[in-house]
Coordinates of C-alpha atoms in Angstrom, one line a residue:
Chain A
M1 CA -14.9 11.1 9.3
L2 CA -17.1 14.1 9.6
I3 CA -17.3 15.3 12.8
N4 CA -19.8 17.5 13.8
N5 CA -19.1 19.9 17.3
E6 CA -21.8 21.8 18.9
F7 CA -21.1 24.8 16.4
N8 CA -22.2 22.7 14.0
E9 CA -18.7 23.1 12.2
Q10 CA -17.5 20.5 10.3
K11 CA -14.4 19.3 10.1
I12 CA -12.6 16.8 8.3
Q13 CA -10.2 14.5 10.1
S14 CA -6.9 13.0 8.4
P15 CA -6.7 9.5 8.1
L16 CA -4.2 9.6 11.0
Q17 CA -6.3 11.6 13.3
Y18 CA -9.2 9.5 12.5
I19 CA -6.9 6.3 13.5
W20 CA -5.7 8.1 16.4
S21 CA -9.2 9.0 17.4
I22 CA -10.2 5.2 17.4
F23 CA -7.1 3.9 19.1
K24 CA -7.8 6.2 22.0
S25 CA -11.2 4.7 22.3
K26 CA -9.9 1.5 23.2
N27 CA -8.3 1.0 27.0
I28 CA -6.7 -2.0 26.6
T29 CA -4.7 -0.4 23.6
V30 CA -4.1 2.7 25.6
I31 CA -3.2 1.1 28.7
A32 CA -0.6 -1.3 26.5
M33 CA 1.0 1.9 24.7
W34 CA 1.7 3.7 28.0
A35 CA 3.1 0.5 29.5
V36 CA 5.3 0.6 26.2
F37 CA 6.6 4.1 27.0
F38 CA 7.6 2.5 30.2
L39 CA 9.2 0.0 29.5
I40 CA 11.1 1.9 26.9
I41 CA 12.2 4.8 29.1
V42 CA 12.7 2.4 32.3
S43 CA 15.3 0.9 29.6
I44 CA 16.9 4.0 28.1
F45 CA 17.6 5.2 31.6
A46 CA 18.0 1.8 33.7
D47 CA 21.6 3.1 34.6
S48 CA 20.6 5.9 36.2
I49 CA 17.7 3.8 38.2
L50 CA 19.5 0.9 38.8
P51 CA 19.8 0.8 42.7
Y52 CA 23.3 -1.3 42.3
S53 CA 25.8 -1.6 39.8
H54 CA 24.6 -5.1 38.2
T55 CA 28.4 -6.4 38.7
L56 CA 28.6 -5.2 42.6
Q57 CA 28.9 -8.0 44.8
H58 CA 27.6 -8.2 48.6
P59 CA 29.5 -11.3 49.1
E60 CA 27.7 -11.0 53.2
M61 CA 24.4 -11.4 51.4
R62 CA 23.8 -14.0 48.9
L63 CA 21.2 -15.6 47.3
L64 CA 18.5 -13.4 49.4
P65 CA 15.0 -13.8 48.5
P66 CA 12.5 -11.3 47.5
Y67 CA 11.5 -9.0 50.1
W68 CA 8.3 -10.3 50.9
V69 CA 9.6 -13.8 52.0
D70 CA 11.2 -14.5 55.0
G71 CA 14.7 -13.7 55.5
A72 CA 14.7 -11.1 53.1
S73 CA 16.3 -7.5 52.9
V74 CA 14.8 -4.5 52.2
N75 CA 17.8 -3.3 50.8
H76 CA 17.6 -5.9 47.9
I77 CA 13.8 -5.6 46.9
L78 CA 14.1 -8.4 44.3
G79 CA 16.6 -10.1 46.2
T80 CA 20.4 -11.5 45.3
D81 CA 22.0 -14.1 43.2
D82 CA 24.7 -16.3 44.4
L83 CA 27.8 -13.8 44.6
G84 CA 25.4 -11.2 46.3
R85 CA 24.7 -9.4 43.3
D86 CA 21.1 -7.0 43.4
T87 CA 18.7 -9.1 41.3
L88 CA 16.6 -5.7 40.7
S89 CA 19.7 -4.3 39.2
R90 CA 20.6 -6.8 37.0
L91 CA 17.0 -7.5 36.0
L92 CA 16.8 -3.5 34.7
K93 CA 20.0 -3.7 33.3
G94 CA 19.0 -7.4 31.2
M95 CA 15.5 -5.1 29.8
Q96 CA 18.1 -2.7 28.5
L97 CA 19.7 -5.1 26.8
T98 CA 17.2 -7.0 25.5
L99 CA 14.4 -4.4 24.8
L100 CA 16.7 -2.1 23.6
G101 CA 18.6 -4.0 21.5
A102 CA 15.3 -5.4 19.9
L103 CA 14.4 -2.1 19.3
L104 CA 17.4 -1.3 17.5
I105 CA 16.5 -4.5 15.4
T106 CA 13.3 -4.1 14.5
F107 CA 14.2 0.0 13.4
S108 CA 17.2 -1.2 11.2
I109 CA 15.4 -4.0 9.4
S110 CA 12.4 -1.8 9.0
I111 CA 14.6 0.8 7.1
L112 CA 16.6 -1.5 5.4
G113 CA 13.9 -3.7 4.5
L114 CA 11.8 -1.0 3.2
I115 CA 14.4 0.4 1.1
I116 CA 15.4 -3.4 -0.6
G117 CA 12.0 -4.2 -0.6
A118 CA 10.4 -1.4 -2.2
T119 CA 13.4 -1.5 -5.0
A120 CA 12.5 -5.3 -5.7
S121 CA 9.0 -4.6 -6.4
L122 CA 9.9 -1.8 -8.6
M123 CA 12.2 -3.6 -10.3
K124 CA 11.9 -6.1 -13.2
G125 CA 13.2 -8.6 -15.0
V126 CA 16.4 -10.8 -14.1
K127 CA 17.5 -8.7 -11.7
A128 CA 14.6 -8.8 -9.9
S129 CA 14.1 -12.8 -10.2
I130 CA 17.7 -13.3 -9.2
M131 CA 17.0 -11.3 -6.0
H132 CA 13.5 -12.6 -5.2
H133 CA 15.6 -16.5 -5.8
F134 CA 17.9 -15.7 -3.4
L135 CA 15.9 -14.3 -0.9
D136 CA 13.7 -17.6 -1.1
A137 CA 16.3 -19.7 -0.5
L138 CA 17.2 -18.0 2.2
L139 CA 13.6 -18.2 3.7
T140 CA 14.2 -21.8 3.7
I141 CA 16.7 -22.0 6.6
P142 CA 15.3 -21.4 10.1
T143 CA 16.1 -18.0 11.3
L144 CA 17.6 -18.7 14.7
L145 CA 19.7 -21.6 12.8
T146 CA 21.1 -18.5 10.6
A147 CA 21.7 -16.4 13.8
I148 CA 23.8 -19.2 15.4
I149 CA 25.3 -19.7 11.9
L150 CA 26.4 -16.1 11.7
I151 CA 27.1 -15.3 15.4
I152 CA 29.8 -18.2 14.7
L153 CA 31.2 -16.8 12.1
F154 CA 31.7 -13.5 13.6
G155 CA 32.5 -14.2 16.9
V156 CA 30.6 -14.6 20.3
S157 CA 29.6 -10.9 21.9
Y158 CA 26.3 -9.1 22.7
E159 CA 26.9 -6.7 19.6
N160 CA 27.5 -9.0 17.4
S161 CA 24.6 -11.2 18.7
L162 CA 22.7 -8.2 17.8
L163 CA 23.8 -8.1 13.9
A164 CA 23.4 -11.9 13.3
V165 CA 19.6 -11.7 14.8
S166 CA 19.0 -8.6 12.5
L167 CA 20.7 -10.5 9.8
S168 CA 18.8 -13.8 10.0
L169 CA 15.2 -11.8 10.2
L170 CA 15.7 -9.3 7.1
P171 CA 14.8 -12.0 4.4
Q172 CA 11.3 -12.6 5.8
F173 CA 11.0 -8.7 6.4
I174 CA 11.8 -7.9 2.7
R175 CA 9.8 -10.6 1.4
G176 CA 6.7 -9.3 3.5
I177 CA 7.1 -5.7 2.3
Y178 CA 7.8 -7.1 -1.1
I179 CA 4.4 -8.5 -1.0
C180 CA 2.4 -5.9 0.7
I181 CA 4.0 -3.4 -2.4
E182 CA 3.2 -5.8 -4.8
N183 CA -0.5 -6.4 -4.3
E184 CA -0.5 -2.1 -3.7
L185 CA 0.7 -1.6 -7.3
N186 CA -1.8 -3.6 -9.1
K187 CA -5.0 -1.1 -7.3
Q188 CA -6.1 1.1 -9.9
H189 CA -5.4 4.1 -8.2
V190 CA -1.7 3.4 -8.0
I191 CA -1.8 2.9 -11.7
A192 CA -3.9 6.1 -12.2
L193 CA -1.1 7.8 -10.4
R194 CA 1.6 6.4 -12.9
L195 CA -1.0 7.9 -15.9
D196 CA -0.4 11.2 -13.9
G197 CA 3.2 11.2 -14.6
A198 CA 4.1 10.1 -11.0
T199 CA 7.9 9.0 -10.2
N200 CA 8.5 5.6 -8.5
L201 CA 9.5 7.6 -5.3
R202 CA 6.0 9.9 -5.4
L203 CA 4.0 6.7 -6.0
L204 CA 5.7 4.9 -2.9
R205 CA 5.4 8.2 -0.9
Y206 CA 1.6 8.7 -2.0
G207 CA 0.3 5.8 -3.2
I208 CA 1.7 2.7 -1.4
F209 CA 2.8 3.3 2.1
P210 CA -0.2 5.5 3.2
N211 CA -2.1 2.4 2.3
I212 CA 0.0 -0.7 3.4
I213 CA 0.3 0.9 7.4
E214 CA -1.8 -2.5 8.8
P215 CA 0.2 -5.0 7.4
L216 CA 3.5 -2.8 7.9
T217 CA 2.6 -3.0 11.6
T218 CA 2.3 -6.7 11.9
L219 CA 5.4 -7.2 10.3
L220 CA 6.9 -4.6 12.6
N221 CA 5.4 -6.9 15.4
R222 CA 6.3 -9.8 14.3
V223 CA 9.9 -8.8 13.4
F224 CA 10.1 -7.1 17.3
T225 CA 8.8 -10.5 18.9
M226 CA 11.1 -12.5 17.2
A227 CA 14.1 -10.5 17.5
I228 CA 13.6 -10.2 21.5
L229 CA 13.2 -14.2 21.5
E230 CA 16.3 -14.6 19.5
I231 CA 18.3 -12.5 21.4
T232 CA 17.1 -14.1 24.9
T233 CA 17.6 -17.3 22.8
L234 CA 21.3 -16.7 22.0
G235 CA 22.0 -15.2 25.4
F236 CA 20.6 -18.5 27.2
L237 CA 22.7 -20.8 24.7
G238 CA 25.7 -18.8 25.4
F239 CA 26.7 -17.2 21.9
G240 CA 25.5 -13.7 22.9
A241 CA 26.1 -11.6 26.0
N242 CA 29.1 -12.2 28.5
S243 CA 29.1 -11.7 32.5
E244 CA 29.6 -8.0 31.7
Q245 CA 26.2 -7.9 29.4
V246 CA 23.6 -9.5 31.6
E247 CA 20.8 -9.9 29.0
L248 CA 17.8 -11.8 30.0
G249 CA 18.4 -15.2 28.2
Y250 CA 21.9 -15.2 29.9
L251 CA 20.4 -14.2 33.2
I252 CA 18.1 -17.3 32.9
S253 CA 20.6 -19.6 31.8
K254 CA 22.7 -18.4 34.6
S255 CA 19.8 -18.7 37.1
L256 CA 19.3 -22.6 35.9
E257 CA 21.9 -24.2 38.3
L258 CA 20.5 -22.3 41.4
V259 CA 16.7 -23.0 40.5
Y260 CA 16.3 -25.2 43.2
L261 CA 17.8 -22.9 46.1
S262 CA 16.4 -19.6 44.3
P263 CA 13.6 -20.4 41.7
Y264 CA 13.0 -16.3 42.2
L265 CA 16.6 -16.1 40.0
A266 CA 15.2 -17.6 37.0
L267 CA 11.7 -16.2 37.4
F268 CA 12.2 -12.6 37.0
P269 CA 13.9 -12.8 34.1
G270 CA 11.0 -15.1 32.6
I271 CA 8.2 -12.6 33.4
A272 CA 10.5 -9.7 32.2
I273 CA 10.4 -11.5 28.6
F274 CA 6.8 -12.5 29.1
L275 CA 5.5 -9.0 29.6
I276 CA 7.7 -7.4 27.3
I277 CA 6.2 -9.3 24.5
I278 CA 2.8 -8.9 25.6
V279 CA 2.7 -5.8 25.9
F280 CA 4.1 -4.8 22.6
N281 CA 1.8 -7.2 20.9
I282 CA -1.4 -6.0 22.4
F283 CA -0.2 -2.5 21.6
S284 CA 0.6 -3.2 18.0
E285 CA -2.9 -5.3 17.7
G286 CA -4.6 -2.3 19.1
I287 CA -3.0 0.3 16.2
R288 CA -4.1 -2.5 13.6
H289 CA -7.6 -2.7 14.6
S290 CA -7.6 1.1 14.8
V291 CA -6.3 1.2 11.2
I292 CA -8.5 -1.7 9.9
E293 CA -11.6 0.2 11.2
G294 CA -10.5 3.4 10.3
E295 CA -10.4 2.2 6.4
E296 CA -14.0 0.9 6.7
Chain B
M1 CA -12.7 18.2 -38.5
S2 CA -9.1 17.3 -38.0
T3 CA -7.9 14.0 -37.2
L4 CA -6.5 13.7 -33.3
L5 CA -5.5 10.0 -33.0
S6 CA -4.9 7.5 -35.7
I7 CA -4.2 3.7 -35.1
N8 CA -2.2 1.6 -37.8
D9 CA -1.7 -1.6 -37.9
L10 CA -1.6 -2.0 -33.9
S11 CA -1.1 -5.6 -32.6
K12 CA -0.5 -7.0 -29.3
K13 CA 0.7 -10.8 -29.0
Y14 CA 1.4 -12.4 -25.2
R15 CA 2.5 -15.8 -24.6
R16 CA 0.2 -18.2 -22.8
S17 CA 1.8 -21.2 -21.4
N18 CA -0.1 -24.4 -22.7
G19 CA 1.4 -27.4 -20.3
I20 CA 4.5 -27.1 -18.4
F21 CA 6.9 -26.5 -20.8
T22 CA 5.1 -25.5 -23.9
S23 CA 3.6 -21.9 -24.7
S24 CA 2.1 -20.0 -27.7
L25 CA 1.7 -17.0 -28.8
H26 CA -2.0 -15.3 -28.9
N27 CA -3.0 -12.0 -30.0
A28 CA -5.0 -9.9 -27.5
Y29 CA -5.5 -7.9 -30.8
K30 CA -4.4 -7.7 -34.3
D31 CA -4.2 -5.5 -37.2
I32 CA -6.2 -2.2 -35.2
N33 CA -6.8 0.4 -37.5
F34 CA -9.0 3.4 -36.8
T35 CA -8.9 7.3 -36.4
L36 CA -10.4 9.4 -34.1
E37 CA -11.5 12.9 -34.9
Q38 CA -11.8 15.8 -32.4
G39 CA -14.6 16.4 -30.3
K40 CA -16.2 13.4 -31.2
T41 CA -16.9 10.3 -29.4
L42 CA -16.0 6.3 -30.3
S43 CA -17.3 3.8 -28.7
I44 CA -16.0 0.4 -28.6
I45 CA -18.3 -3.1 -27.9
G46 CA -17.4 -6.3 -27.5
E47 CA -17.8 -9.2 -25.6
S48 CA -15.5 -9.7 -22.4
G49 CA -12.4 -11.2 -24.0
S50 CA -12.4 -9.4 -27.0
G51 CA -9.2 -7.7 -26.3
K52 CA -11.5 -4.2 -26.1
S53 CA -9.8 -3.4 -22.6
T54 CA -6.5 -4.0 -23.8
L55 CA -7.0 -2.1 -26.6
V56 CA -7.6 1.2 -24.7
Q57 CA -5.2 0.2 -22.0
T58 CA -2.4 0.3 -24.8
I59 CA -3.9 4.0 -25.9
A60 CA -3.6 5.4 -22.6
G61 CA -0.3 4.2 -22.2
L62 CA -0.5 1.3 -19.5
R63 CA 0.8 -1.4 -21.9
T64 CA 2.9 -1.7 -25.3
Q65 CA 2.2 -3.2 -28.5
S66 CA 4.0 -5.6 -30.1
S67 CA 3.4 -3.9 -33.5
G68 CA 2.1 -0.8 -35.0
E69 CA 1.9 3.0 -34.0
I70 CA -0.5 5.0 -32.8
Y71 CA -0.2 8.5 -33.9
L72 CA -1.5 11.6 -31.8
H73 CA -1.9 15.0 -34.1
G74 CA 0.3 13.1 -36.8
K75 CA 3.3 12.5 -34.6
P76 CA 3.9 8.7 -33.4
L77 CA 3.4 8.3 -29.7
S78 CA 6.3 6.6 -29.3
K79 CA 8.3 9.9 -30.0
L80 CA 6.5 11.6 -27.6
S81 CA 7.7 12.2 -23.8
L82 CA 5.4 10.9 -21.2
Q83 CA 4.5 14.1 -19.8
E84 CA 3.1 15.4 -23.5
R85 CA 1.4 12.0 -23.6
C86 CA 0.0 12.6 -20.0
K87 CA -1.1 15.7 -21.2
S88 CA -3.4 14.8 -24.2
I89 CA -4.7 11.3 -23.2
R90 CA -6.0 10.6 -19.9
M91 CA -8.2 7.7 -18.4
L92 CA -11.1 7.0 -16.1
F93 CA -11.2 3.8 -14.8
H94 CA -13.8 1.3 -14.4
A95 CA -14.6 2.1 -10.3
P96 CA -13.7 5.1 -9.0
S97 CA -13.9 4.0 -5.5
D98 CA -10.5 2.0 -6.4
S99 CA -9.0 4.5 -8.9
L100 CA -9.0 7.1 -6.1
N101 CA -6.3 6.8 -3.5
P102 CA -8.3 6.5 -0.1
K103 CA -5.5 8.4 1.8
A104 CA -5.7 11.7 0.1
T105 CA -7.5 14.7 0.1
I106 CA -9.9 15.1 -3.1
G107 CA -7.3 18.8 -3.4
R108 CA -4.2 16.2 -3.6
I109 CA -5.4 13.8 -5.6
L110 CA -6.5 16.7 -8.2
A111 CA -3.2 18.5 -7.7
A112 CA -0.6 15.7 -8.3
P113 CA -1.3 15.8 -12.4
L114 CA -0.8 19.6 -12.5
K115 CA 2.2 19.3 -10.4
L116 CA 3.7 16.7 -12.1
N117 CA 2.8 17.7 -15.8
S118 CA 2.8 21.6 -15.9
N119 CA 4.7 24.5 -14.8
L120 CA 1.9 26.0 -13.0
M121 CA 2.1 28.5 -9.6
A122 CA 0.0 27.0 -6.6
I123 CA -2.5 29.6 -6.8
E124 CA -2.6 28.7 -10.8
R125 CA -2.9 25.3 -10.0
D126 CA -5.4 26.3 -7.6
K127 CA -7.2 28.2 -9.5
Q128 CA -7.4 25.9 -12.5
I129 CA -8.7 22.9 -10.1
K130 CA -11.7 24.8 -9.0
E131 CA -12.4 25.5 -12.4
T132 CA -12.3 22.1 -13.2
L133 CA -14.4 20.9 -10.1
N134 CA -16.9 24.0 -11.8
L135 CA -16.7 21.9 -14.7
V136 CA -18.1 18.7 -13.5
G137 CA -20.3 20.4 -11.3
L138 CA -18.6 20.1 -7.5
L139 CA -18.0 22.5 -4.9
P140 CA -14.8 24.1 -4.2
D141 CA -15.6 22.6 -0.8
Y142 CA -14.9 19.2 -1.6
L143 CA -11.0 19.5 -1.7
A144 CA -10.7 19.2 1.4
F145 CA -12.7 16.0 1.7
Y146 CA -11.4 12.3 1.1
P147 CA -12.7 10.0 -1.8
N148 CA -14.7 7.7 0.9
M149 CA -16.5 10.4 2.0
L150 CA -18.3 10.9 -1.4
S151 CA -21.3 9.4 -2.9
S152 CA -20.1 6.9 -6.0
V153 CA -21.3 9.3 -8.7
Q154 CA -19.2 12.4 -6.8
Q155 CA -16.2 10.1 -7.3
H156 CA -17.0 9.9 -10.7
Q157 CA -17.3 13.5 -11.1
V158 CA -14.2 13.5 -9.3
A159 CA -12.4 11.2 -11.1
L160 CA -13.5 12.9 -14.4
A161 CA -11.9 16.1 -12.7
R162 CA -8.5 14.4 -12.4
A163 CA -8.6 13.7 -16.1
M164 CA -9.9 16.9 -17.1
V165 CA -7.8 18.8 -14.8
L166 CA -5.0 18.8 -17.6
N167 CA -7.3 20.0 -20.3
P168 CA -6.4 16.6 -22.4
D169 CA -7.6 15.8 -26.0
I170 CA -8.7 12.4 -25.4
I171 CA -10.8 10.8 -22.5
I172 CA -10.5 7.1 -22.3
A173 CA -13.4 5.7 -20.2
D174 CA -13.0 2.4 -19.8
E175 CA -16.9 1.0 -18.6
I176 CA -17.3 3.5 -16.2
L177 CA -21.1 3.4 -16.4
A178 CA -21.6 -0.2 -15.6
G179 CA -21.3 0.4 -12.0
L180 CA -24.1 2.9 -11.5
D181 CA -27.6 3.0 -11.3
I182 CA -29.6 4.2 -14.2
S183 CA -30.6 7.7 -13.2
L184 CA -26.5 8.4 -12.0
R185 CA -25.6 7.0 -15.3
F186 CA -27.8 9.5 -17.0
K187 CA -26.6 12.0 -15.0
L188 CA -23.0 11.1 -15.6
V189 CA -23.8 10.8 -19.5
N190 CA -25.0 14.3 -19.9
L191 CA -22.2 15.7 -18.1
L192 CA -19.7 13.7 -20.3
L193 CA -21.5 15.5 -23.3
N194 CA -22.1 18.5 -22.1
I195 CA -17.8 19.0 -21.1
Q196 CA -17.8 17.5 -24.5
E197 CA -19.8 20.7 -25.7
K198 CA -17.8 22.9 -23.8
K199 CA -13.9 21.6 -24.7
G200 CA -14.6 20.0 -27.5
V201 CA -12.8 17.0 -26.1
S202 CA -12.8 13.5 -27.8
Y203 CA -14.0 10.3 -25.6
I204 CA -13.0 6.9 -26.1
M205 CA -15.5 4.7 -24.6
V206 CA -15.8 1.2 -24.1
A207 CA -19.1 -0.1 -23.0
H208 CA -21.7 -2.9 -22.6
N209 CA -25.0 -1.2 -22.7
M210 CA -26.0 -0.6 -26.6
S211 CA -28.8 2.0 -26.4
L212 CA -26.8 4.3 -24.1
V213 CA -23.8 3.9 -26.6
R214 CA -26.3 4.7 -29.6
H215 CA -27.0 8.0 -27.7
I216 CA -23.4 8.9 -26.9
S217 CA -21.2 7.9 -29.6
D218 CA -20.7 9.2 -33.2
H219 CA -18.6 6.0 -34.4
I220 CA -19.0 2.5 -33.0
I221 CA -16.2 -0.4 -33.4
V222 CA -17.5 -3.3 -32.7
M223 CA -14.4 -6.2 -31.7
H224 CA -14.7 -9.9 -31.4
N225 CA -11.8 -11.8 -30.9
G226 CA -8.8 -9.1 -30.9
E227 CA -10.2 -8.0 -34.1
I228 CA -12.5 -5.4 -35.3
V229 CA -15.5 -6.9 -37.4
E230 CA -17.5 -3.5 -37.4
N231 CA -16.3 0.4 -38.0
D232 CA -18.9 2.5 -38.9
E233 CA -21.0 5.5 -38.1
T234 CA -23.1 4.6 -34.9
E235 CA -26.5 5.0 -36.9
T236 CA -25.3 2.8 -40.1
V237 CA -24.2 0.3 -37.0
Y238 CA -27.6 0.2 -35.9
S239 CA -29.8 0.4 -38.7
S240 CA -27.6 -1.7 -41.1
P241 CA -25.5 -4.2 -39.1
K242 CA -23.0 -5.9 -41.4
S243 CA -21.2 -8.4 -39.4
K244 CA -23.0 -11.5 -37.9
K245 CA -21.4 -10.7 -34.2
T246 CA -22.8 -7.0 -34.7
K247 CA -26.1 -8.2 -35.5
H248 CA -25.9 -11.2 -32.4
L249 CA -24.9 -8.0 -30.4
L250 CA -27.8 -5.9 -30.8
Q251 CA -30.1 -9.2 -30.8
S252 CA -29.0 -10.6 -27.4
H253 CA -28.8 -6.6 -25.9
Q254 CA -31.9 -6.3 -23.5
P255 CA -31.8 -3.3 -21.3
D256 CA -31.0 -4.2 -18.1
Y257 CA -32.6 -2.1 -15.5
R258 CA -31.8 -4.3 -12.2
K259 CA -30.3 -1.8 -10.5

């Protein structure tokens, strides 16, 4: 972690700076990072970027192919669907709902899960074991099934699908966090800090969290990927978005009946889901590897 | 010399399961009695599994005893607050590379006990930390370093500084000499003895190396299966060991200079 620059000054980097310098040196992760920023910014400002409203119908231009195919119109770069709605607008809107929804889920799960997981690992006795066995029972049910059951209870809508997905992913995340913290708690530097008279909060802040960044990125990445897949699956099955809220899975399911007439309608949302997942995975894998290298 | 620490009938039982439904009580250690005086060094030796580590962890406050009481300056430890306990009894761990937080600078590691256990201002804390670093023989430059940038003996020095920064009465060292090679081991031993001379601190050492133990300690306790089998002045133990176990330990010991 020592840097010698030309003036022979010794500069000590903090672990975060060191991780960042390793991260910067990897081309593919930096590209993935910019792609992640690009996707997020496009999703946030999708409403202002959209060429047309995603519900605006152009009855005279129906089922247009993308512009590079014969018989296309330059006004609709990615073509139109059976009601003449612009595919690009619908795709961007869909990406907004799916990606931002998944990010929202990841964020809220991480906060809630950290609080619950940390409390659980610092608790002892009956309370802790009741909670663990309750969580273990929840873990046996597949998350998608939990989400579907929850959404039937809440009623079908996009917002409820987000809620259902986050609740279904929460037990896994809590379990993961709990195991990470539990492992750290047995390490000697945490025991030493406890002997210094540190409170639990201080123990978490200085002793534990700086040392669990690596498993934490893996966990968050898994939650994010699962969230994207579950939101789109719920949309595809018709449990999530309605015709107003065109979410990527919903887009695919509506295009399926037209797949022989215009395969592009199902292709583009599929590519979008694929891109989102791969870009975020490369990004988080890059962070994870930098953290591991930084610790060596 | 005044009695600093006295331990009365200390016992620890734990439950170990034998089958699926049955479990039985075992003694980690039982009926431990000894006293420690100001400025003296007490060594606890014994085979692994003899309960010596559990015993010192109890004294340090990591575990609780089943029965018995520890008295510090004549006051029972259970009546003292965590802060008072931290201030007078400090522990050194087996491997400093594990016991120093890899994500905190040396400065922060050393400031933590002061922040948590004293009302010193930031400037006074700084002064205290620098004095302690000087005591263990490190330059103040190291305050900005992270533990993995230091050599193993420097890490030991930092761990020692963390223990000494509160000016404790007792330092408990759990096999700290085992992981070092022979020259560094002597360096650390000399450092420990120097600090004892300057500050009058008492040590409780858990050790394996019999010859080093003879050099350091004033008093030796030999433990076997959770019981004290020998408790006497160092020279008496070495010249005329009473119990069979001590003789065995003395005979089986061969100085290992493998590292």
